PDB file of C-alpha atoms in Angstrom:
ATOM      1  CA  UNK A   1     204.440 -18.771 -70.336  1.00 42.00           C
ATOM      2  CA  UNK A   2     206.337 -22.037 -69.787  1.00 42.00           C
ATOM      3  CA  UNK A   3     204.135 -24.868 -68.593  1.00 44.00           C
ATOM      4  CA  UNK A   4     203.956 -28.592 -67.952  1.00 43.00           C
ATOM      5  CA  UNK A   5     206.944 -30.778 -66.943  1.00 38.00           C
ATOM      6  CA  UNK A   6     209.373 -27.900 -67.505  1.00 38.00           C
ATOM      7  CA  UNK A   7     208.184 -25.814 -64.556  1.00 39.00           C
ATOM      8  CA  UNK A   8     210.097 -27.670 -61.822  1.00 38.00           C
ATOM      9  CA  UNK A   9     213.224 -27.815 -63.967  1.00 35.00           C
ATOM     10  CA  UNK A  10     213.044 -24.078 -64.670  1.00 34.00           C
ATOM     11  CA  UNK A  11     212.685 -23.295 -60.987  1.00 39.00           C
ATOM     12  CA  UNK A  12     216.114 -24.796 -60.357  1.00 38.00           C
ATOM     13  CA  UNK A  13     217.745 -23.505 -63.519  1.00 36.00           C
ATOM     14  CA  UNK A  14     220.679 -21.122 -63.182  1.00 34.00           C
ATOM     15  CA  UNK A  15     221.096 -19.244 -66.485  1.00 36.00           C
ATOM     16  CA  UNK A  16     224.601 -18.420 -67.692  1.00 35.00           C
ATOM     17  CA  UNK A  17     226.327 -17.159 -70.788  1.00 33.00           C
ATOM     18  CA  UNK A  18     228.395 -19.576 -72.836  1.00 34.00           C
ATOM     19  CA  UNK A  19     231.354 -19.441 -70.498  1.00 33.00           C
ATOM     20  CA  UNK A  20     234.838 -20.172 -71.881  1.00 33.00           C
ATOM     21  CA  UNK A  21     235.656 -22.893 -69.380  1.00 35.00           C
ATOM     22  CA  UNK A  22     234.127 -26.261 -68.659  1.00 35.00           C
ATOM     23  CA  UNK A  23     234.451 -25.569 -64.924  1.00 44.00           C
ATOM     24  CA  UNK A  24     232.418 -22.346 -65.037  1.00 49.00           C
ATOM     25  CA  UNK A  25     229.879 -23.430 -62.423  1.00 53.00           C
ATOM     26  CA  UNK A  26     232.574 -24.591 -60.020  1.00 67.00           C
ATOM     27  CA  UNK A  27     234.615 -21.456 -60.750  1.00 69.00           C
ATOM     28  CA  UNK A  28     231.854 -19.252 -59.390  1.00 70.00           C
ATOM     29  CA  UNK A  29     232.011 -21.055 -56.050  1.00 75.00           C
ATOM     30  CA  UNK A  30     235.815 -21.103 -55.956  1.00 74.00           C
ATOM     31  CA  UNK A  31     236.038 -17.411 -56.846  1.00 79.00           C
ATOM     32  CA  UNK A  32     233.620 -16.521 -54.068  1.00 79.00           C
ATOM     33  CA  UNK A  33     236.019 -18.203 -51.623  1.00 81.00           C
ATOM     34  CA  UNK A  34     238.782 -15.821 -52.716  1.00 81.00           C
ATOM     35  CA  UNK A  35     239.316 -13.058 -50.107  1.00 83.00           C
ATOM     36  CA  UNK A  36     239.434 -10.450 -52.883  1.00 85.00           C
ATOM     37  CA  UNK A  37     235.755 -11.181 -53.565  1.00 82.00           C
ATOM     38  CA  UNK A  38     234.664 -10.799 -49.935  1.00 84.00           C
ATOM     39  CA  UNK A  39     232.819  -7.569 -50.728  1.00 85.00           C
ATOM     40  CA  UNK A  40     230.985  -9.207 -53.631  1.00 83.00           C
ATOM     41  CA  UNK A  41     230.026 -12.148 -51.408  1.00 84.00           C
ATOM     42  CA  UNK A  42     228.623  -9.771 -48.798  1.00 85.00           C
ATOM     43  CA  UNK A  43     226.777  -7.647 -51.344  1.00 86.00           C
ATOM     44  CA  UNK A  44     225.279 -10.642 -53.163  1.00 85.00           C
ATOM     45  CA  UNK A  45     224.100 -12.227 -49.913  1.00 85.00           C
ATOM     46  CA  UNK A  46     222.544  -8.943 -48.812  1.00 86.00           C
ATOM     47  CA  UNK A  47     220.816  -8.374 -52.159  1.00 86.00           C
ATOM     48  CA  UNK A  48     219.507 -11.945 -52.120  1.00 83.00           C
ATOM     49  CA  UNK A  49     217.810 -11.249 -48.806  1.00 83.00           C
ATOM     50  CA  UNK A  50     216.484  -7.857 -49.943  1.00 84.00           C
ATOM     51  CA  UNK A  51     215.026  -9.136 -53.229  1.00 84.00           C
ATOM     52  CA  UNK A  52     213.679 -12.422 -51.866  1.00 80.00           C
ATOM     53  CA  UNK A  53     210.088 -11.164 -51.748  1.00 83.00           C
ATOM     54  CA  UNK A  54     210.199 -10.296 -55.472  1.00 83.00           C
ATOM     55  CA  UNK A  55     211.328 -13.792 -56.493  1.00 81.00           C
ATOM     56  CA  UNK A  56     209.133 -16.152 -54.516  1.00 81.00           C
ATOM     57  CA  UNK A  57     210.096 -19.235 -56.551  1.00 81.00           C
ATOM     58  CA  UNK A  58     213.742 -18.980 -55.446  1.00 82.00           C
ATOM     59  CA  UNK A  59     215.363 -19.284 -52.053  1.00 84.00           C
ATOM     60  CA  UNK A  60     217.461 -16.278 -51.116  1.00 78.00           C
ATOM     61  CA  UNK A  61     220.596 -18.451 -51.436  1.00 84.00           C
ATOM     62  CA  UNK A  62     219.727 -19.332 -55.058  1.00 82.00           C
ATOM     63  CA  UNK A  63     219.015 -15.699 -55.815  1.00 82.00           C
ATOM     64  CA  UNK A  64     222.260 -14.530 -54.178  1.00 84.00           C
ATOM     65  CA  UNK A  65     224.317 -17.050 -56.178  1.00 82.00           C
ATOM     66  CA  UNK A  66     222.720 -15.860 -59.431  1.00 78.00           C
ATOM     67  CA  UNK A  67     223.549 -12.251 -58.524  1.00 80.00           C
ATOM     68  CA  UNK A  68     227.178 -13.145 -57.805  1.00 81.00           C
ATOM     69  CA  UNK A  69     227.557 -15.186 -61.001  1.00 74.00           C
ATOM     70  CA  UNK A  70     226.156 -12.314 -63.093  1.00 73.00           C
ATOM     71  CA  UNK A  71     228.980 -10.127 -61.768  1.00 72.00           C
ATOM     72  CA  UNK A  72     231.725 -12.751 -62.057  1.00 69.00           C
ATOM     73  CA  UNK A  73     230.641 -13.852 -65.556  1.00 64.00           C
ATOM     74  CA  UNK A  74     229.235 -10.720 -67.226  1.00 56.00           C
ATOM     75  CA  UNK A  75     227.971 -10.590 -70.812  1.00 49.00           C
ATOM     76  CA  UNK A  76     228.593  -7.296 -72.587  1.00 46.00           C
ATOM     77  CA  UNK A  77     225.868  -7.790 -75.194  1.00 48.00           C
ATOM     78  CA  UNK A  78     223.051  -9.982 -73.952  1.00 48.00           C
ATOM     79  CA  UNK A  79     221.221 -10.030 -77.291  1.00 49.00           C
ATOM     80  CA  UNK A  80     224.238 -11.613 -78.970  1.00 51.00           C
ATOM     81  CA  UNK A  81     226.066 -13.532 -76.264  1.00 62.00           C
ATOM     82  CA  UNK A  82     223.456 -14.859 -73.877  1.00 77.00           C
ATOM     83  CA  UNK A  83     222.617 -18.525 -74.271  1.00 86.00           C
ATOM     84  CA  UNK A  84     220.984 -20.699 -71.628  1.00 89.00           C
ATOM     85  CA  UNK A  85     222.891 -23.879 -70.879  1.00 91.00           C
ATOM     86  CA  UNK A  86     220.447 -26.723 -70.286  1.00 94.00           C
ATOM     87  CA  UNK A  87     221.213 -30.265 -69.207  1.00 95.00           C
ATOM     88  CA  UNK A  88     220.546 -32.887 -71.892  1.00 97.00           C
ATOM     89  CA  UNK A  89     217.881 -34.863 -70.060  1.00 97.00           C
ATOM     90  CA  UNK A  90     214.352 -35.445 -71.360  1.00 97.00           C
ATOM     91  CA  UNK A  91     213.004 -32.709 -69.081  1.00 97.00           C
ATOM     92  CA  UNK A  92     215.750 -30.257 -69.913  1.00 96.00           C
ATOM     93  CA  UNK A  93     215.404 -30.672 -73.673  1.00 97.00           C
ATOM     94  CA  UNK A  94     211.627 -30.353 -73.507  1.00 96.00           C
ATOM     95  CA  UNK A  95     212.248 -27.048 -71.732  1.00 96.00           C
ATOM     96  CA  UNK A  96     214.576 -26.070 -74.591  1.00 96.00           C
ATOM     97  CA  UNK A  97     211.711 -26.431 -77.046  1.00 96.00           C
ATOM     98  CA  UNK A  98     209.581 -24.011 -75.021  1.00 94.00           C
ATOM     99  CA  UNK A  99     212.484 -21.606 -74.532  1.00 93.00           C
ATOM    100  CA  UNK A 100     213.177 -21.638 -78.278  1.00 92.00           C
ATOM    101  CA  UNK A 101     209.512 -20.883 -78.990  1.00 92.00           C
ATOM    102  CA  UNK A 102     209.892 -17.875 -76.682  1.00 89.00           C
ATOM    103  CA  UNK A 103     212.924 -16.616 -78.608  1.00 89.00           C
ATOM    104  CA  UNK A 104     215.457 -17.723 -75.967  1.00 90.00           C
ATOM    105  CA  UNK A 105     218.580 -19.425 -77.299  1.00 93.00           C
ATOM    106  CA  UNK A 106     219.806 -22.628 -75.692  1.00 95.00           C
ATOM    107  CA  UNK A 107     222.833 -24.906 -75.589  1.00 96.00           C
ATOM    108  CA  UNK A 108     222.423 -28.571 -74.668  1.00 97.00           C
ATOM    109  CA  UNK A 109     225.190 -29.453 -72.203  1.00 95.00           C
ATOM    110  CA  UNK A 110     226.254 -32.596 -70.313  1.00 95.00           C
ATOM    111  CA  UNK A 111     225.799 -34.452 -73.592  1.00 97.00           C
ATOM    112  CA  UNK A 112     227.405 -37.844 -74.219  1.00 97.00           C
ATOM    113  CA  UNK A 113     225.238 -39.572 -76.874  1.00 97.00           C
ATOM    114  CA  UNK A 114     223.889 -39.069 -80.377  1.00 97.00           C
ATOM    115  CA  UNK A 115     220.361 -39.556 -79.058  1.00 97.00           C
ATOM    116  CA  UNK A 116     220.679 -36.505 -76.792  1.00 98.00           C
ATOM    117  CA  UNK A 117     221.996 -34.465 -79.715  1.00 98.00           C
ATOM    118  CA  UNK A 118     219.110 -35.527 -81.960  1.00 98.00           C
ATOM    119  CA  UNK A 119     216.512 -34.464 -79.396  1.00 98.00           C
ATOM    120  CA  UNK A 120     218.375 -31.188 -78.793  1.00 98.00           C
ATOM    121  CA  UNK A 121     218.305 -30.384 -82.505  1.00 98.00           C
ATOM    122  CA  UNK A 122     214.594 -31.210 -82.705  1.00 98.00           C
ATOM    123  CA  UNK A 123     214.014 -28.927 -79.721  1.00 97.00           C
ATOM    124  CA  UNK A 124     215.728 -26.042 -81.510  1.00 97.00           C
ATOM    125  CA  UNK A 125     218.973 -25.698 -79.528  1.00 97.00           C
ATOM    126  CA  UNK A 126     221.512 -23.540 -81.351  1.00 96.00           C
ATOM    127  CA  UNK A 127     224.392 -25.610 -79.948  1.00 97.00           C
ATOM    128  CA  UNK A 128     225.021 -29.041 -78.509  1.00 98.00           C
ATOM    129  CA  UNK A 129     228.124 -29.535 -76.361  1.00 97.00           C
ATOM    130  CA  UNK A 130     229.371 -33.137 -76.488  1.00 97.00           C
ATOM    131  CA  UNK A 131     231.776 -33.762 -73.599  1.00 96.00           C
ATOM    132  CA  UNK A 132     234.877 -35.536 -74.893  1.00 96.00           C
ATOM    133  CA  UNK A 133     235.743 -36.585 -71.339  1.00 95.00           C
ATOM    134  CA  UNK A 134     233.715 -37.373 -68.254  1.00 93.00           C
ATOM    135  CA  UNK A 135     233.368 -34.293 -66.085  1.00 91.00           C
ATOM    136  CA  UNK A 136     234.910 -36.194 -63.185  1.00 90.00           C
ATOM    137  CA  UNK A 137     238.274 -36.097 -64.982  1.00 90.00           C
ATOM    138  CA  UNK A 138     238.390 -32.311 -64.417  1.00 89.00           C
ATOM    139  CA  UNK A 139     237.701 -32.453 -60.687  1.00 87.00           C
ATOM    140  CA  UNK A 140     239.520 -35.575 -59.506  1.00 86.00           C
ATOM    141  CA  UNK A 141     243.264 -35.573 -60.224  1.00 85.00           C
ATOM    142  CA  UNK A 142     243.477 -39.262 -59.362  1.00 89.00           C
ATOM    143  CA  UNK A 143     240.860 -40.272 -61.935  1.00 89.00           C
ATOM    144  CA  UNK A 144     241.839 -41.243 -65.492  1.00 88.00           C
ATOM    145  CA  UNK A 145     239.163 -41.281 -68.169  1.00 88.00           C
ATOM    146  CA  UNK A 146     240.274 -44.068 -70.481  1.00 83.00           C
ATOM    147  CA  UNK A 147     237.430 -43.594 -72.955  1.00 87.00           C
ATOM    148  CA  UNK A 148     237.352 -40.113 -74.545  1.00 92.00           C
ATOM    149  CA  UNK A 149     234.638 -39.806 -77.197  1.00 94.00           C
ATOM    150  CA  UNK A 150     236.037 -37.355 -79.747  1.00 94.00           C
ATOM    151  CA  UNK A 151     234.411 -39.438 -82.476  1.00 95.00           C
ATOM    152  CA  UNK A 152     230.971 -38.467 -81.149  1.00 96.00           C
ATOM    153  CA  UNK A 153     231.555 -34.842 -82.190  1.00 96.00           C
ATOM    154  CA  UNK A 154     232.174 -35.981 -85.767  1.00 95.00           C
ATOM    155  CA  UNK A 155     229.196 -38.320 -85.723  1.00 95.00           C
ATOM    156  CA  UNK A 156     226.823 -35.603 -84.469  1.00 97.00           C
ATOM    157  CA  UNK A 157     228.066 -32.935 -86.871  1.00 96.00           C
ATOM    158  CA  UNK A 158     227.775 -35.332 -89.803  1.00 95.00           C
ATOM    159  CA  UNK A 159     224.249 -36.285 -88.738  1.00 96.00           C
ATOM    160  CA  UNK A 160     223.203 -32.635 -88.496  1.00 96.00           C
ATOM    161  CA  UNK A 161     224.625 -31.860 -91.936  1.00 95.00           C
ATOM    162  CA  UNK A 162     222.992 -34.878 -93.557  1.00 94.00           C
ATOM    163  CA  UNK A 163     219.571 -34.108 -92.122  1.00 95.00           C
ATOM    164  CA  UNK A 164     219.809 -30.305 -92.534  1.00 95.00           C
ATOM    165  CA  UNK A 165     219.681 -29.257 -88.871  1.00 97.00           C
ATOM    166  CA  UNK A 166     220.864 -25.741 -88.073  1.00 96.00           C
ATOM    167  CA  UNK A 167     222.141 -26.819 -84.641  1.00 97.00           C
ATOM    168  CA  UNK A 168     225.925 -26.626 -84.348  1.00 97.00           C
ATOM    169  CA  UNK A 169     228.376 -28.792 -82.452  1.00 97.00           C
ATOM    170  CA  UNK A 170     230.404 -27.079 -79.716  1.00 96.00           C
ATOM    171  CA  UNK A 171     232.921 -29.660 -78.524  1.00 96.00           C
ATOM    172  CA  UNK A 172     233.753 -29.449 -74.816  1.00 95.00           C
ATOM    173  CA  UNK A 173     235.764 -31.088 -72.026  1.00 94.00           C
ATOM    174  CA  UNK A 174     239.053 -31.558 -73.859  1.00 93.00           C
ATOM    175  CA  UNK A 175     242.203 -32.435 -71.933  1.00 92.00           C
ATOM    176  CA  UNK A 176     245.067 -32.436 -74.425  1.00 91.00           C
ATOM    177  CA  UNK A 177     246.536 -30.810 -77.522  1.00 90.00           C
ATOM    178  CA  UNK A 178     246.183 -34.078 -79.455  1.00 91.00           C
ATOM    179  CA  UNK A 179     242.442 -34.212 -78.738  1.00 92.00           C
ATOM    180  CA  UNK A 180     242.078 -30.617 -79.885  1.00 91.00           C
ATOM    181  CA  UNK A 181     243.896 -31.389 -83.133  1.00 89.00           C
ATOM    182  CA  UNK A 182     241.617 -34.366 -83.725  1.00 92.00           C
ATOM    183  CA  UNK A 183     238.646 -31.986 -83.615  1.00 93.00           C
ATOM    184  CA  UNK A 184     239.968 -29.526 -86.192  1.00 90.00           C
ATOM    185  CA  UNK A 185     236.938 -29.039 -88.430  1.00 91.00           C
ATOM    186  CA  UNK A 186     234.262 -29.134 -85.739  1.00 94.00           C
ATOM    187  CA  UNK A 187     231.902 -26.137 -85.879  1.00 94.00           C
ATOM    188  CA  UNK A 188     232.951 -24.750 -82.491  1.00 93.00           C
ATOM    189  CA  UNK A 189     234.969 -25.757 -79.467  1.00 93.00           C
ATOM    190  CA  UNK A 190     235.407 -24.763 -75.823  1.00 91.00           C
ATOM    191  CA  UNK A 191     239.097 -24.686 -74.844  1.00 89.00           C
ATOM    192  CA  UNK A 192     240.473 -24.013 -71.366  1.00 87.00           C
ATOM    193  CA  UNK A 193     243.099 -21.222 -71.030  1.00 87.00           C
ATOM    194  CA  UNK A 194     245.945 -23.637 -70.209  1.00 89.00           C
ATOM    195  CA  UNK A 195     245.191 -25.655 -73.318  1.00 89.00           C
ATOM    196  CA  UNK A 196     245.072 -22.514 -75.466  1.00 89.00           C
ATOM    197  CA  UNK A 197     248.582 -21.654 -74.228  1.00 90.00           C
ATOM    198  CA  UNK A 198     249.851 -25.125 -75.165  1.00 89.00           C
ATOM    199  CA  UNK A 199     248.269 -24.823 -78.607  1.00 85.00           C
ATOM    200  CA  UNK A 200     250.002 -21.480 -79.166  1.00 86.00           C
ATOM    201  CA  UNK A 201     253.338 -23.222 -78.646  1.00 87.00           C
ATOM    202  CA  UNK A 202     252.768 -25.766 -81.428  1.00 80.00           C
ATOM    203  CA  UNK A 203     255.005 -25.438 -84.492  1.00 78.00           C
ATOM    204  CA  UNK A 204     253.703 -28.191 -86.746  1.00 71.00           C
ATOM    205  CA  UNK A 205     252.967 -27.465 -90.401  1.00 66.00           C
ATOM    206  CA  UNK A 206     249.319 -26.931 -91.316  1.00 63.00           C
ATOM    207  CA  UNK A 207     249.322 -29.989 -93.592  1.00 64.00           C
ATOM    208  CA  UNK A 208     250.505 -32.158 -90.730  1.00 69.00           C
ATOM    209  CA  UNK A 209     247.781 -30.839 -88.446  1.00 67.00           C
ATOM    210  CA  UNK A 210     245.139 -31.577 -91.076  1.00 70.00           C
ATOM    211  CA  UNK A 211     246.186 -35.218 -91.206  1.00 80.00           C
ATOM    212  CA  UNK A 212     245.470 -35.562 -87.477  1.00 84.00           C
ATOM    213  CA  UNK A 213     241.868 -34.382 -87.743  1.00 89.00           C
ATOM    214  CA  UNK A 214     238.942 -36.778 -87.534  1.00 92.00           C
ATOM    215  CA  UNK A 215     237.113 -34.464 -89.936  1.00 90.00           C
ATOM    216  CA  UNK A 216     239.386 -35.195 -92.903  1.00 84.00           C
ATOM    217  CA  UNK A 217     240.045 -38.367 -94.876  1.00 66.00           C
ATOM    218  CA  UNK A 218     238.217 -41.653 -94.468  1.00 60.00           C
ATOM    219  CA  UNK A 219     237.222 -41.014 -90.858  1.00 55.00           C
ATOM    220  CA  UNK A 220     235.056 -38.062 -91.909  1.00 58.00           C
ATOM    221  CA  UNK A 221     232.648 -40.451 -93.660  1.00 57.00           C
ATOM    222  CA  UNK A 222     231.479 -41.838 -90.318  1.00 55.00           C
ATOM    223  CA  UNK A 223     227.829 -41.143 -89.543  1.00 55.00           C
ATOM    224  CA  UNK A 224     226.726 -40.324 -93.077  1.00 59.00           C
ATOM    225  CA  UNK A 225     224.668 -43.501 -93.210  1.00 60.00           C
ATOM    226  CA  UNK A 226     222.811 -42.770 -89.966  1.00 79.00           C
ATOM    227  CA  UNK A 227     219.087 -42.647 -90.670  1.00 90.00           C
ATOM    228  CA  UNK A 228     216.960 -39.830 -89.283  1.00 93.00           C
ATOM    229  CA  UNK A 229     215.693 -40.391 -85.743  1.00 96.00           C
ATOM    230  CA  UNK A 230     212.950 -38.521 -83.924  1.00 96.00           C
ATOM    231  CA  UNK A 231     212.297 -38.281 -80.205  1.00 97.00           C
ATOM    232  CA  UNK A 232     210.579 -34.944 -79.619  1.00 95.00           C
ATOM    233  CA  UNK A 233     207.155 -36.498 -79.030  1.00 95.00           C
ATOM    234  CA  UNK A 234     208.364 -39.909 -77.917  1.00 97.00           C
ATOM    235  CA  UNK A 235     209.491 -39.845 -74.284  1.00 97.00           C
ATOM    236  CA  UNK A 236     209.515 -43.626 -73.896  1.00 98.00           C
ATOM    237  CA  UNK A 237     211.484 -44.057 -77.123  1.00 98.00           C
ATOM    238  CA  UNK A 238     214.058 -41.459 -76.083  1.00 98.00           C
ATOM    239  CA  UNK A 239     214.535 -42.856 -72.599  1.00 97.00           C
ATOM    240  CA  UNK A 240     215.030 -46.370 -73.953  1.00 97.00           C
ATOM    241  CA  UNK A 241     217.458 -45.324 -76.706  1.00 97.00           C
ATOM    242  CA  UNK A 242     219.396 -43.034 -74.354  1.00 97.00           C
ATOM    243  CA  UNK A 243     219.687 -45.720 -71.680  1.00 97.00           C
ATOM    244  CA  UNK A 244     221.060 -48.208 -74.223  1.00 96.00           C
ATOM    245  CA  UNK A 245     223.343 -45.822 -76.124  1.00 95.00           C
ATOM    246  CA  UNK A 246     227.091 -46.366 -75.758  1.00 89.00           C
ATOM    247  CA  UNK A 247     226.312 -49.463 -73.714  1.00 93.00           C
ATOM    248  CA  UNK A 248     224.616 -47.341 -71.072  1.00 95.00           C
ATOM    249  CA  UNK A 249     227.768 -45.297 -70.401  1.00 94.00           C
ATOM    250  CA  UNK A 250     226.270 -42.088 -71.796  1.00 95.00           C
ATOM    251  CA  UNK A 251     223.464 -42.054 -69.248  1.00 96.00           C
ATOM    252  CA  UNK A 252     225.892 -42.728 -66.387  1.00 95.00           C
ATOM    253  CA  UNK A 253     228.222 -39.908 -67.494  1.00 95.00           C
ATOM    254  CA  UNK A 254     225.321 -37.479 -67.844  1.00 96.00           C
ATOM    255  CA  UNK A 255     224.057 -38.265 -64.359  1.00 95.00           C
ATOM    256  CA  UNK A 256     227.555 -37.909 -62.934  1.00 94.00           C
ATOM    257  CA  UNK A 257     228.070 -34.503 -64.583  1.00 93.00           C
ATOM    258  CA  UNK A 258     224.744 -33.188 -63.283  1.00 93.00           C
ATOM    259  CA  UNK A 259     225.659 -34.381 -59.780  1.00 93.00           C
ATOM    260  CA  UNK A 260     228.997 -32.539 -59.917  1.00 91.00           C
ATOM    261  CA  UNK A 261     227.454 -29.278 -61.117  1.00 88.00           C
ATOM    262  CA  UNK A 262     224.686 -29.587 -58.518  1.00 89.00           C
ATOM    263  CA  UNK A 263     227.261 -30.133 -55.770  1.00 90.00           C
ATOM    264  CA  UNK A 264     228.933 -26.821 -56.532  1.00 86.00           C
ATOM    265  CA  UNK A 265     225.611 -25.026 -56.778  1.00 86.00           C
ATOM    266  CA  UNK A 266     224.746 -26.335 -53.300  1.00 90.00           C
ATOM    267  CA  UNK A 267     228.165 -25.286 -51.969  1.00 89.00           C
ATOM    268  CA  UNK A 268     227.717 -21.770 -53.364  1.00 88.00           C
ATOM    269  CA  UNK A 269     224.261 -21.490 -51.797  1.00 88.00           C
ATOM    270  CA  UNK A 270     225.639 -22.680 -48.448  1.00 89.00           C
ATOM    271  CA  UNK A 271     228.361 -20.054 -48.691  1.00 87.00           C
ATOM    272  CA  UNK A 272     225.708 -17.369 -49.133  1.00 85.00           C
ATOM    273  CA  UNK A 273     223.601 -18.747 -46.282  1.00 84.00           C
ATOM    274  CA  UNK A 274     226.553 -18.834 -43.888  1.00 83.00           C
ATOM    275  CA  UNK A 275     227.842 -15.374 -44.786  1.00 81.00           C
ATOM    276  CA  UNK A 276     228.016 -13.142 -41.723  1.00 62.00           C
ATOM    277  CA  UNK A 277     227.042  -9.729 -43.081  1.00 61.00           C
ATOM    278  CA  UNK A 278     228.292  -8.020 -39.930  1.00 51.00           C
ATOM    279  CA  UNK A 279     231.862  -9.249 -40.293  1.00 52.00           C
ATOM    280  CA  UNK A 280     232.636  -9.137 -44.029  1.00 47.00           C
ATOM    281  CA  UNK A 281     233.553  -5.829 -45.584  1.00 46.00           C
TER     282      UNK A 281
END
C-alpha cells in the first residue's frame, strides 16, 4: 500500500499509457468536444455517476474522464505497454519509488533539468522524458521558445551510462526536423505525426545526418565528467539544486507544464459535469 506524502498526489493522478503525442492530455479534452464522440461523452459521464460509490477517493468527474481516456487511448497489452506518467516534482518522484517497488513502471515527465533526471533514475523510473521545448510553445501559436534544450538529452543519457543506471531517455516536445536530427542516438523519442511526415520526406544521405547529431563527435563527450549525485533521501538538497538548475528556468518550465496539463484536466472534468444525459445520444 502506498503511504506518506504520495497519497495526495496519487489521489489526483490520472494514469495513461505512453501516448505518442506530447498533447495527449489536451487531446482527450479536445476529442470529447468532437460531435462524433457525443455517445462516448454521454456514456462516460453516466458510468462516472454509476461507479462513484466504488471509488470514494475520486469525484465522479475525475472518474468519468479516466473512463473516457481509457477508450480514446487504449493499450492492447497492458503488461507490456502500460507506463504511468508522473510529473518530475519531489512528490511525484517519491511516488515513483513506491510504484516501482510495487512492480508498476513509471516515466518521469515535465522534466527540464539533470537534477530531476537523477532523482527519477534513483526512484527506479524506466524512462525520463526531457522536454526540448517549453510546453507553452505547443499551445500558444504566438509564443516562441528561444531556448530549446536538446543538449540536456545528451547530458542525461551520458550521465546514466557513466553511472550505470538502467533508466532510458525518451526525448519529448520537439518542434522541427533539425531538432530531431540533433537527437539521433538518443535511446527513445516521442515524435508528433506531422513531424514524422516531414521526416519521411527527407532525402539526405545517412552520413550527412550523422554529422548533425549531438550524440556523435566532440559534442558527445559532454557530461562524462559529471560526478554522481544523489537526492533520493535528501529533499532539501533536491529542492535547492532543482531551484538553481539552469538558472531557475527548469523549475519555472516544470511548473508551467503542470499548470497547462491541469487546466485541460479541469476542462475535461467540467465537460463531464455539464453533460446533459437527457439530450446527448
